[in-house]
Short mmCIF file of C-alpha atoms in Angstrom, two decimals:
data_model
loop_
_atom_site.label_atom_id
_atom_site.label_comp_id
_atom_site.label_asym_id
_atom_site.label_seq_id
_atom_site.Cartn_x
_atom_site.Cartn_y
_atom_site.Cartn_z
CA UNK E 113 113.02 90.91 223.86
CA UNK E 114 116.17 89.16 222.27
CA UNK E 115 114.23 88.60 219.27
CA UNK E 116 113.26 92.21 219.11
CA UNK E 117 117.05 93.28 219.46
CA UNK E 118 118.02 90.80 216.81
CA UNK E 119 115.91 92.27 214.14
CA UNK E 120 116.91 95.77 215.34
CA UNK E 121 120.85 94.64 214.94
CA UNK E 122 119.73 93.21 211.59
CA UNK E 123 117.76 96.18 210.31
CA UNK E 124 120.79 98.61 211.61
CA UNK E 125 123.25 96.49 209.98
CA UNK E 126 121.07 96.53 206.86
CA UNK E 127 120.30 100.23 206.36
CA UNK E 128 123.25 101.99 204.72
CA UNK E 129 123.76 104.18 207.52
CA UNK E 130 127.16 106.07 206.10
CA UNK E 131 125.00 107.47 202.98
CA UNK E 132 121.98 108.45 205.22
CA UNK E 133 124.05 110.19 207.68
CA UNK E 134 125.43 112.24 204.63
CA UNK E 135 122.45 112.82 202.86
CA UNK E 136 120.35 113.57 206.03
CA UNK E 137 121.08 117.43 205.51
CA UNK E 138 121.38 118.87 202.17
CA UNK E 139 122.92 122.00 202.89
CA UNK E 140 125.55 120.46 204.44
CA UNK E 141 126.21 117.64 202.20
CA UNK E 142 126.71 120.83 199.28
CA UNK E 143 129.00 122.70 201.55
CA UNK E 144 130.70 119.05 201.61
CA UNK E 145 131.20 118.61 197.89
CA UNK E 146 131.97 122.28 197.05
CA UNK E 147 134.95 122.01 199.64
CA UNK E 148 136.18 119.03 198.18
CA UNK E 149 135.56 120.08 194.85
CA UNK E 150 137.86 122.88 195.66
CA UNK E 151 140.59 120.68 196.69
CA UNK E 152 140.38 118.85 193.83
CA UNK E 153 141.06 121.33 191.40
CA UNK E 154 143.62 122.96 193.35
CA UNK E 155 145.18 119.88 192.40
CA UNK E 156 143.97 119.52 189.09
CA UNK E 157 145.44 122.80 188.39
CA UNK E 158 148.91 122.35 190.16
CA UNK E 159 149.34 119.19 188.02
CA UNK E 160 147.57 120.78 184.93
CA UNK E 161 150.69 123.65 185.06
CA UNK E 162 153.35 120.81 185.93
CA UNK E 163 152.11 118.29 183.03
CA UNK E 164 151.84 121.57 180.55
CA UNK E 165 155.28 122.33 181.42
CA UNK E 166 156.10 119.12 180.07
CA UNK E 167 153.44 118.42 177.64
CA UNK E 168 154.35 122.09 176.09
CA UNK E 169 158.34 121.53 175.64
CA UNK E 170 158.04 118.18 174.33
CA UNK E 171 155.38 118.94 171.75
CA UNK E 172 157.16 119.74 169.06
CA UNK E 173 158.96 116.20 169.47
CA UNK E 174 156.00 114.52 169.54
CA UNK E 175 155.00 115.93 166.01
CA UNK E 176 158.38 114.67 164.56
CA UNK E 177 157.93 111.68 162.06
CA UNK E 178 160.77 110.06 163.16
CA UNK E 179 161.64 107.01 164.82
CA UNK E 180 165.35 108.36 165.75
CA UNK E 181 166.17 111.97 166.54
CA UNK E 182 170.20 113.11 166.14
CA UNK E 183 171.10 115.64 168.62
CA UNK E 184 174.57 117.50 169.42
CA UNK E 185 176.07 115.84 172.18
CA UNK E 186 176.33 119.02 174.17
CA UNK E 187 172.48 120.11 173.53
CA UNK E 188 171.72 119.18 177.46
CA UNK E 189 167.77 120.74 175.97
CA UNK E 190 165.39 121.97 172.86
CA UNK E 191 166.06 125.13 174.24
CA UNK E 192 169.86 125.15 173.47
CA UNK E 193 171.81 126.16 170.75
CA UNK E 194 174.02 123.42 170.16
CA UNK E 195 174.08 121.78 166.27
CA UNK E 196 176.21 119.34 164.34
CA UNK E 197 177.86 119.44 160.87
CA UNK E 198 174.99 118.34 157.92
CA UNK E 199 177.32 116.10 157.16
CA UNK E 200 176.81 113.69 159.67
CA UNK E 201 173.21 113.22 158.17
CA UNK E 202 174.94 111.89 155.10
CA UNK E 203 176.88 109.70 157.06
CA UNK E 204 174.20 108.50 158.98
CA UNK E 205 172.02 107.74 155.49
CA UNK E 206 174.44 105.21 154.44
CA UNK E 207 173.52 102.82 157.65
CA UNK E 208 171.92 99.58 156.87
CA UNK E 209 168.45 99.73 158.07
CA UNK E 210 167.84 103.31 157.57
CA UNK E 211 164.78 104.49 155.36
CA UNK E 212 165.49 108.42 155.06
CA UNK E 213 167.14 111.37 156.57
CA UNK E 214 166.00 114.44 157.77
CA UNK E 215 167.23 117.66 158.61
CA UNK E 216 165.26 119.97 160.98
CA UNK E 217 166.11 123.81 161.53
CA UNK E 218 165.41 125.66 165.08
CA UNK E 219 166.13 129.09 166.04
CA UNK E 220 165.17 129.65 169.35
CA UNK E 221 167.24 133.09 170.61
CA UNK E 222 168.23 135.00 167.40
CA UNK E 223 164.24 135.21 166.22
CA UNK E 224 162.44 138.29 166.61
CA UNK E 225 158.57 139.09 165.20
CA UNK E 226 157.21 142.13 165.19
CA UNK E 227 154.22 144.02 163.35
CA UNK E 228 153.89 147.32 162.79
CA UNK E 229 152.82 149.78 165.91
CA UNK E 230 154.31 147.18 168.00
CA UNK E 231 157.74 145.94 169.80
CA UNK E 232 159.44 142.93 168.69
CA UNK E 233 158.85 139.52 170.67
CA UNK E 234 161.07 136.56 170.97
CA UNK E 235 159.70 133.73 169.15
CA UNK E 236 161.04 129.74 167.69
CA UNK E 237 161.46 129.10 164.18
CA UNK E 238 161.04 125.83 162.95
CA UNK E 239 162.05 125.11 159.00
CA UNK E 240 162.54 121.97 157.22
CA UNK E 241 162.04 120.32 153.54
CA UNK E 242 158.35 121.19 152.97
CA UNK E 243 158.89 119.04 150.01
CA UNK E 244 159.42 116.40 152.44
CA UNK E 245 157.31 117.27 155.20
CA UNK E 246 158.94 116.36 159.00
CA UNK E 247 156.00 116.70 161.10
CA UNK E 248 153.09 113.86 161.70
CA UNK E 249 150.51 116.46 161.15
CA UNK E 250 147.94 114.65 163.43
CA UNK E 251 145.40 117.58 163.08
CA UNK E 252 145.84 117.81 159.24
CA UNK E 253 146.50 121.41 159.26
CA UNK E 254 150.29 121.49 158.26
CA UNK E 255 150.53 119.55 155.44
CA UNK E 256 148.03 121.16 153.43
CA UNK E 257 149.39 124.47 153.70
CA UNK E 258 153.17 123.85 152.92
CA UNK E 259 152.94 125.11 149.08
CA UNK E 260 151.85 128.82 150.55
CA UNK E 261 155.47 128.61 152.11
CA UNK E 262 156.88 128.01 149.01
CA UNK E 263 156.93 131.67 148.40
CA UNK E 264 160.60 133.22 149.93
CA UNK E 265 159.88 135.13 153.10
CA UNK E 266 156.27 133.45 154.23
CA UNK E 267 155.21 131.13 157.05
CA UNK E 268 152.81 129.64 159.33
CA UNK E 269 152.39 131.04 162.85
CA UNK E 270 150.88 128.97 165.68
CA UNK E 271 147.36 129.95 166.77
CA UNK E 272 148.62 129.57 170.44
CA UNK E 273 151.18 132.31 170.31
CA UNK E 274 150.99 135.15 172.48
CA UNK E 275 148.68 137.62 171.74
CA UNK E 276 151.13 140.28 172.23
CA UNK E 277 152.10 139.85 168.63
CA UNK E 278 148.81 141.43 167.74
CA UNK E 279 148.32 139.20 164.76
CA UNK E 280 144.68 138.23 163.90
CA UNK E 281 145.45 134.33 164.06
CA UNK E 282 141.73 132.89 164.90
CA UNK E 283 140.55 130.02 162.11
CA UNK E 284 138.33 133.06 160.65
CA UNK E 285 141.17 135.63 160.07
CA UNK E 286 142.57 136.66 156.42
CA UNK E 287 145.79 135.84 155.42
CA UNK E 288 148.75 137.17 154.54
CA UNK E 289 149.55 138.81 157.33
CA UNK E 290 152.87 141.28 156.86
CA UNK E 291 155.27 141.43 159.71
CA UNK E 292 158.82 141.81 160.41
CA UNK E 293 160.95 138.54 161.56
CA UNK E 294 164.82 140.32 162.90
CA UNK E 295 164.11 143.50 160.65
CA UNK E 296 163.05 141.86 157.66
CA UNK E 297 159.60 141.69 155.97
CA UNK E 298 157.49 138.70 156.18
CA UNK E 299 154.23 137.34 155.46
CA UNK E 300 151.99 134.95 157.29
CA UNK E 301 149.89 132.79 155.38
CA UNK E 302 148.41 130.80 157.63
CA UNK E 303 147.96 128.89 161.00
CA UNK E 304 148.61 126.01 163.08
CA UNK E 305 148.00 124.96 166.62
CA UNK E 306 150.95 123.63 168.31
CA UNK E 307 151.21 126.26 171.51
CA UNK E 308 153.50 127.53 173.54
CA UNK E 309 156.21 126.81 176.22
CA UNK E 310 157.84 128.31 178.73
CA UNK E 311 160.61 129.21 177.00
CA UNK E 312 158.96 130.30 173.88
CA UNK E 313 156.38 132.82 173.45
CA UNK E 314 155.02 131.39 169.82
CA UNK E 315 155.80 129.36 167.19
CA UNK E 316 156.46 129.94 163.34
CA UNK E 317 156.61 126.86 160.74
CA UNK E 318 158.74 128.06 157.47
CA UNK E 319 160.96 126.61 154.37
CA UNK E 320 164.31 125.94 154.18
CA UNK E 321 165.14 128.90 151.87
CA UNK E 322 163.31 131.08 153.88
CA UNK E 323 165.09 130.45 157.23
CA UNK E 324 168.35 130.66 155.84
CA UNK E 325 167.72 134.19 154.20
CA UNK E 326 166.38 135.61 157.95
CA UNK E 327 169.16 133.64 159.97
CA UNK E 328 172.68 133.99 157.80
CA UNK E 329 175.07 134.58 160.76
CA UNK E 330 174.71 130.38 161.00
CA UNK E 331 177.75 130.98 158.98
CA UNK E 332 178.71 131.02 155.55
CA UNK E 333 176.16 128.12 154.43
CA UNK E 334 173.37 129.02 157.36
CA UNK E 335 171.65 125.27 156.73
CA UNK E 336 175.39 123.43 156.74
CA UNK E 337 174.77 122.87 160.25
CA UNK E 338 171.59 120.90 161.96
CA UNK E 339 169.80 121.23 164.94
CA UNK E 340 167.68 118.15 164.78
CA UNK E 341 168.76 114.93 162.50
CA UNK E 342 165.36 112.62 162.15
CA UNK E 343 165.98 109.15 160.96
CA UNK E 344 163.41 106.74 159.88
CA UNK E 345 164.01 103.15 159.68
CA UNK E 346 162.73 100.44 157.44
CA UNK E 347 160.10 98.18 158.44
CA UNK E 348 162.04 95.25 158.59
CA UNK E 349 164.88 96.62 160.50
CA UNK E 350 165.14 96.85 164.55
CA UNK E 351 165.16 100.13 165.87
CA UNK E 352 167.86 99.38 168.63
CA UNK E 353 170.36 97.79 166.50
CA UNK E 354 170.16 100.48 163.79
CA UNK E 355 170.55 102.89 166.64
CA UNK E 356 173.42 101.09 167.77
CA UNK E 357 174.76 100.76 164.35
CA UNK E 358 174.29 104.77 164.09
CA UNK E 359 176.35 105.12 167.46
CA UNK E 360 179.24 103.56 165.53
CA UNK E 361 179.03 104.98 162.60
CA UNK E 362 178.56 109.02 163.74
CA UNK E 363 181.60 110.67 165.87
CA UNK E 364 180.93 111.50 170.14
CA UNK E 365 179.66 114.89 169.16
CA UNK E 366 175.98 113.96 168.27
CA UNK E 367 173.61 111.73 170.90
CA UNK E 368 171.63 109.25 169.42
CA UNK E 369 168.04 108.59 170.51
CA UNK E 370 164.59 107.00 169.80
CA UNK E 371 162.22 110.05 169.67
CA UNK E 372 160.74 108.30 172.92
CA UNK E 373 164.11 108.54 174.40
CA UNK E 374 164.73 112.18 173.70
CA UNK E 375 160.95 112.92 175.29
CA UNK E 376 162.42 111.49 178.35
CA UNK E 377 165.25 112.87 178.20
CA UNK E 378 163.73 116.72 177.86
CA UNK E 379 161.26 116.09 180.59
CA UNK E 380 163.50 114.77 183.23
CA UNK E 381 165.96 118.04 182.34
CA UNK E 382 163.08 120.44 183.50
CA UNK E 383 161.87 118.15 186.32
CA UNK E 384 165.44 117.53 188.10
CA UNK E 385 167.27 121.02 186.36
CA UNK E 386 164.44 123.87 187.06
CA UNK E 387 162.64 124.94 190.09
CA UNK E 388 159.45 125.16 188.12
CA UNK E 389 158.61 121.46 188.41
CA UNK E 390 159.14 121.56 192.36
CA UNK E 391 156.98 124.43 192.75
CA UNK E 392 153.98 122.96 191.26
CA UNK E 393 154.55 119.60 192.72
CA UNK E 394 154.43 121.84 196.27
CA UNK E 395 151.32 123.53 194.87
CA UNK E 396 149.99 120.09 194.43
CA UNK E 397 151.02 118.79 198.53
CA UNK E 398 149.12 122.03 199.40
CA UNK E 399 145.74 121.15 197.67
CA UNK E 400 145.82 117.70 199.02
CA UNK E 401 146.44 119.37 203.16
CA UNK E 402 143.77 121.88 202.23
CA UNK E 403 141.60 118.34 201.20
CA UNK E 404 142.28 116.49 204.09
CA UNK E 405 141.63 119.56 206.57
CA UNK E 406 137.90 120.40 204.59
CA UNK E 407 137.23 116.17 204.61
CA UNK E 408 138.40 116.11 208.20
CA UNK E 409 136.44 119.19 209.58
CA UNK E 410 133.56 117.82 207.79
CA UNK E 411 133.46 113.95 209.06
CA UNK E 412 134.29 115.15 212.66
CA UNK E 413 131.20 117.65 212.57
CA UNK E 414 128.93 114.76 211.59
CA UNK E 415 130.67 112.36 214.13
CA UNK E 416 130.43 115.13 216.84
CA UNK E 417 126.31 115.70 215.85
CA UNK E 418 125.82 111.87 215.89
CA UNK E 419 127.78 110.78 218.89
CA UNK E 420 124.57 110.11 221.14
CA UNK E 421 123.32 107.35 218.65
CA UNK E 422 127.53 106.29 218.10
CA UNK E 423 127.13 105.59 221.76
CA UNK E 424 123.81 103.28 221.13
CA UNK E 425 125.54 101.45 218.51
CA UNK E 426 128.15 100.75 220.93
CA UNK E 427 126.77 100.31 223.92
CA UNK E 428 125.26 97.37 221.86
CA UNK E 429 127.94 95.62 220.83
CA UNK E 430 129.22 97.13 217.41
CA UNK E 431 133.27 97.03 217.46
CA UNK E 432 135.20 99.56 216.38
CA UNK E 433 135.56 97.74 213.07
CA UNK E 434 132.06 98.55 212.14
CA UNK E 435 132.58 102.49 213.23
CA UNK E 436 136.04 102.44 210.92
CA UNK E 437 134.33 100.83 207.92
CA UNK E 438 131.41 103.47 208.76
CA UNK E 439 133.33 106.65 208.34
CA UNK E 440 135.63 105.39 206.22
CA UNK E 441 132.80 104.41 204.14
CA UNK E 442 130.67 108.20 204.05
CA UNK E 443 134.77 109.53 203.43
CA UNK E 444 134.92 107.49 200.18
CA UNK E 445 131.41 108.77 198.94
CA UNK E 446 132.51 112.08 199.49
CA UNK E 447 135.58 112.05 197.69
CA UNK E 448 133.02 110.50 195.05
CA UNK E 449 131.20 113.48 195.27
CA UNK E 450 133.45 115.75 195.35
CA UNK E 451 135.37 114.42 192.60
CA UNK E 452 133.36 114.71 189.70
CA UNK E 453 132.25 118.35 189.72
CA UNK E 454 135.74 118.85 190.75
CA UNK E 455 136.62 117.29 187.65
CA UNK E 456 133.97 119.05 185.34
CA UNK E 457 135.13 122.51 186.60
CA UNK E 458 139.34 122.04 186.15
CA UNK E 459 138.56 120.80 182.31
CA UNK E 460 136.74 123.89 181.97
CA UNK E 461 139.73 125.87 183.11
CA UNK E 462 142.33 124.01 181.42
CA UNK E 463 140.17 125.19 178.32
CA UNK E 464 140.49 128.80 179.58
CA UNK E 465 143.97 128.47 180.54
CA UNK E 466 144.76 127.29 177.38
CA UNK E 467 143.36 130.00 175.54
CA UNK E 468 144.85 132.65 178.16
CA UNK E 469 148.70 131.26 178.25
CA UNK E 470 148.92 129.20 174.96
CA UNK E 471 150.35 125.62 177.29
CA UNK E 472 148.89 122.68 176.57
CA UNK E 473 146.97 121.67 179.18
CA UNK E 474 145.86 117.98 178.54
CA UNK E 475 144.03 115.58 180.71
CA UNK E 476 144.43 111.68 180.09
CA UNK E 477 142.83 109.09 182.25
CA UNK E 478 146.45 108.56 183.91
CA UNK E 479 146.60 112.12 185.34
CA UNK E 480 142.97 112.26 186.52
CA UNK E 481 143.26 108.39 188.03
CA UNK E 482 146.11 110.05 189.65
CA UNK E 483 144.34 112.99 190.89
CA UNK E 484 140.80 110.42 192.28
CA UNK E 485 143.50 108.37 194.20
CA UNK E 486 144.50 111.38 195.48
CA UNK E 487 141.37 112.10 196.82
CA UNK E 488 140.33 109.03 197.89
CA UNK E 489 143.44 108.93 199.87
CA UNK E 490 142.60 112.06 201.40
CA UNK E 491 139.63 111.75 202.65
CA UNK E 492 140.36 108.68 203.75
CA UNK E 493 143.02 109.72 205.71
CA UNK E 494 140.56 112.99 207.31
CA UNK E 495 137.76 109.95 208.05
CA UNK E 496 140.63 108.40 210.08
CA UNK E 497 141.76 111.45 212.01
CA UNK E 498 138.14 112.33 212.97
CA UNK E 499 137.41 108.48 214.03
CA UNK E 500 139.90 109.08 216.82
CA UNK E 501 137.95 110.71 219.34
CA UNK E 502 134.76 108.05 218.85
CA UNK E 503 136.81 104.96 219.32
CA UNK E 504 139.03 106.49 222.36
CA UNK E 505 135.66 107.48 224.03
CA UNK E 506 133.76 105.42 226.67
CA UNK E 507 130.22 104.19 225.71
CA UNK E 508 128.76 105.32 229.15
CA UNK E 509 130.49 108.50 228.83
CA UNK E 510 128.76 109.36 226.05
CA UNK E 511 124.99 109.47 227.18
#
């Protein structure tokens, strides 16, 4: 008799009892996954719209080929209109250690597009040297297009702008394009994917000469003053003392920063400054209660179903140990489970959202490691809340 309960312990103990009691019922194991699933990309999608936010605003400084970015003192974001004297970038080129200077142009309020039949939309203008181009260019899309811009009065306008502009700007659509930029005629010539923020509905890329002819109330010399100073520094040289070095040399009314430092800089002004950042970060606590209350429903069903063999298990000797690692064990496969079409389904709408709202909605294997610890925490934490009423109970009491 002993030797028949020891191989009945043994084959319990072997079989992998956690996966058969989820798999045992099909339907219910899909009603499983879909809720998770669910849960996960309500928080995919809380932190895809918090990360864009981000992502989207600090785009542009991404693109910058620069290992030093000048800024006015006073510009507390991209968004504001604070410059400095061009000047200063002279000033600034005479530092030992510094390769080149650059000068970038933004207008971010002044700016409006139209085209014919329709109103006129706020938009961000971005001009610089296109002799000496500014931009990294990652996609190789820029670069090769900055002769059509030599041309007075043309530019480039960002695929991802809002499609309230009612410009044809697909990869397949002719160019030029004739609109009106504050009033005055001007032609599009081409494209370029950057997209959108939230403070900007589009984007347009143009020379110099250009800007200054659509934006002369900068005052009497419209490019005498800067909104963006980009430094690059020699090889040999260390970035932190030639920022120091710059610090001395330029007055208190321009910041200076490593283009890492001004990416940190903008982001923590829209997480700490706006309510937008707190919103999504609710949306995201939401998702994971909706998670744990799905998970938890779902592991105390089973539990509930099962009890009557719980109580053989017990009434032979298995601790409460063995029923933790049990449930905690079928919660972890099922945030598995869950997971991954979870997964699959947000990238497919962060491609749609994309396309819809123009933010860059990017996934790296930070933010979804952040979102499967999430889960696994979550379900987790519902396996726990459902193991409460097993382990409180009394083996003869639950015959």
């Amino acid at each position: 008799m002993a030797s028949r309960t020891g191989r009945f312990v043994l084959s319990t103990m072997k079989t992998p009892l956690a996966w058969k009691n989820l798999i045992h019922d099909y339907r219910r194991l899909t009603v499983a996954i879909g809720g998770i699933a669910f849960a996960v990309m309500l928080m995919f999608q809380q932190r895809g719209f918090q990360n864009a936010l981000y992502d989207s605003t600090v785009e542009i400084i991404r693109e910058l080929n620069a290992d030093i970015i000048i800024i006015n003192s006073a510009r507390f974001a991209l968004t504001n209109e604070r410059r400095f004297p061009r000047d200063l970038m002279d000033v600034a080129a005479s530092v030992e250690g510094v390769e080149s200077v650059e000068p970038v142009y933004l207008e971010n309020q002044r700016a409006r597009l139209r085209r014919e039949g329709n109103r006129a939309l706020p938009i961000r203008v971005i001009a610089f040297d296109i002799d000496r181009p500014v931009l990294r260019d990652q996609r190789d899309e820029i670069i090769p297009q900055l002769n059509r811009l030599r041309k007075k009065g043309t530019a480039l306008m960002d695929r991802l702008s809002k499609r309230s502009f009612q410009f044809s700007l697909d990869r397949s659509a002719q160019f030029p394009q004739v609109g009106e930029l504050n009033g005055r005629r001007i032609e599009l010539v081409g494209t370029f994917k950057s997209g959108r923020d939230f403070a900007h509905e589009g984007n347009l890329i143009m020379s110099t000469e250009s800007f200054a002819s659509y934006f002369p109330r900068r005052g009497l010399n419209p490019l005498s003053i800067v909104d963006l100073g980009l430094i690059t520094v020699n090889d040999q040289a260390d970035l932190q003392h030639v920022s120091h070095q710059l610090e001395l040399a330029l007055n208190r009314e321009v910041s200076v920063l490593t283009r890492q430092q001004y990416i940190d800089r903008e982001i923590q002004f829209w997480a700490r400054n706006t309510p937008i950042g707190v919103i999504f970060t609710i949306g995201t606590i939401i998702g994971f209660v909706v998670g744990v209350i799905i998970c938890y429903q779902i592991l105390a069903n089973d539990i509930a179903e099962h009890l009557s063999e719980f109580a053989t298990l017990k009434a032979m000797g298995y601790s409460d140990l063995y029923f933790f690692g049990l449930v905690i064990e079928q919660a972890v496969w099922l945030a598995i489970m869950g997971f991954l079409p979870g997964l699959l389904f947000s990238l497919a709408l962060f491609e749609v959202n994309t396309s819809i709202t123009g933010l860059q909605m990017v996934l790296t294997p930070l933010r979804i490691g952040f979102v499967f610890a999430a889960t696994v925490i979550m379900c987790v934490l519902s396996g726990m809340l459902a193991l409460r009423k097993l382990l409180a109970a009394d083996p003869a009491s639950l015959f």
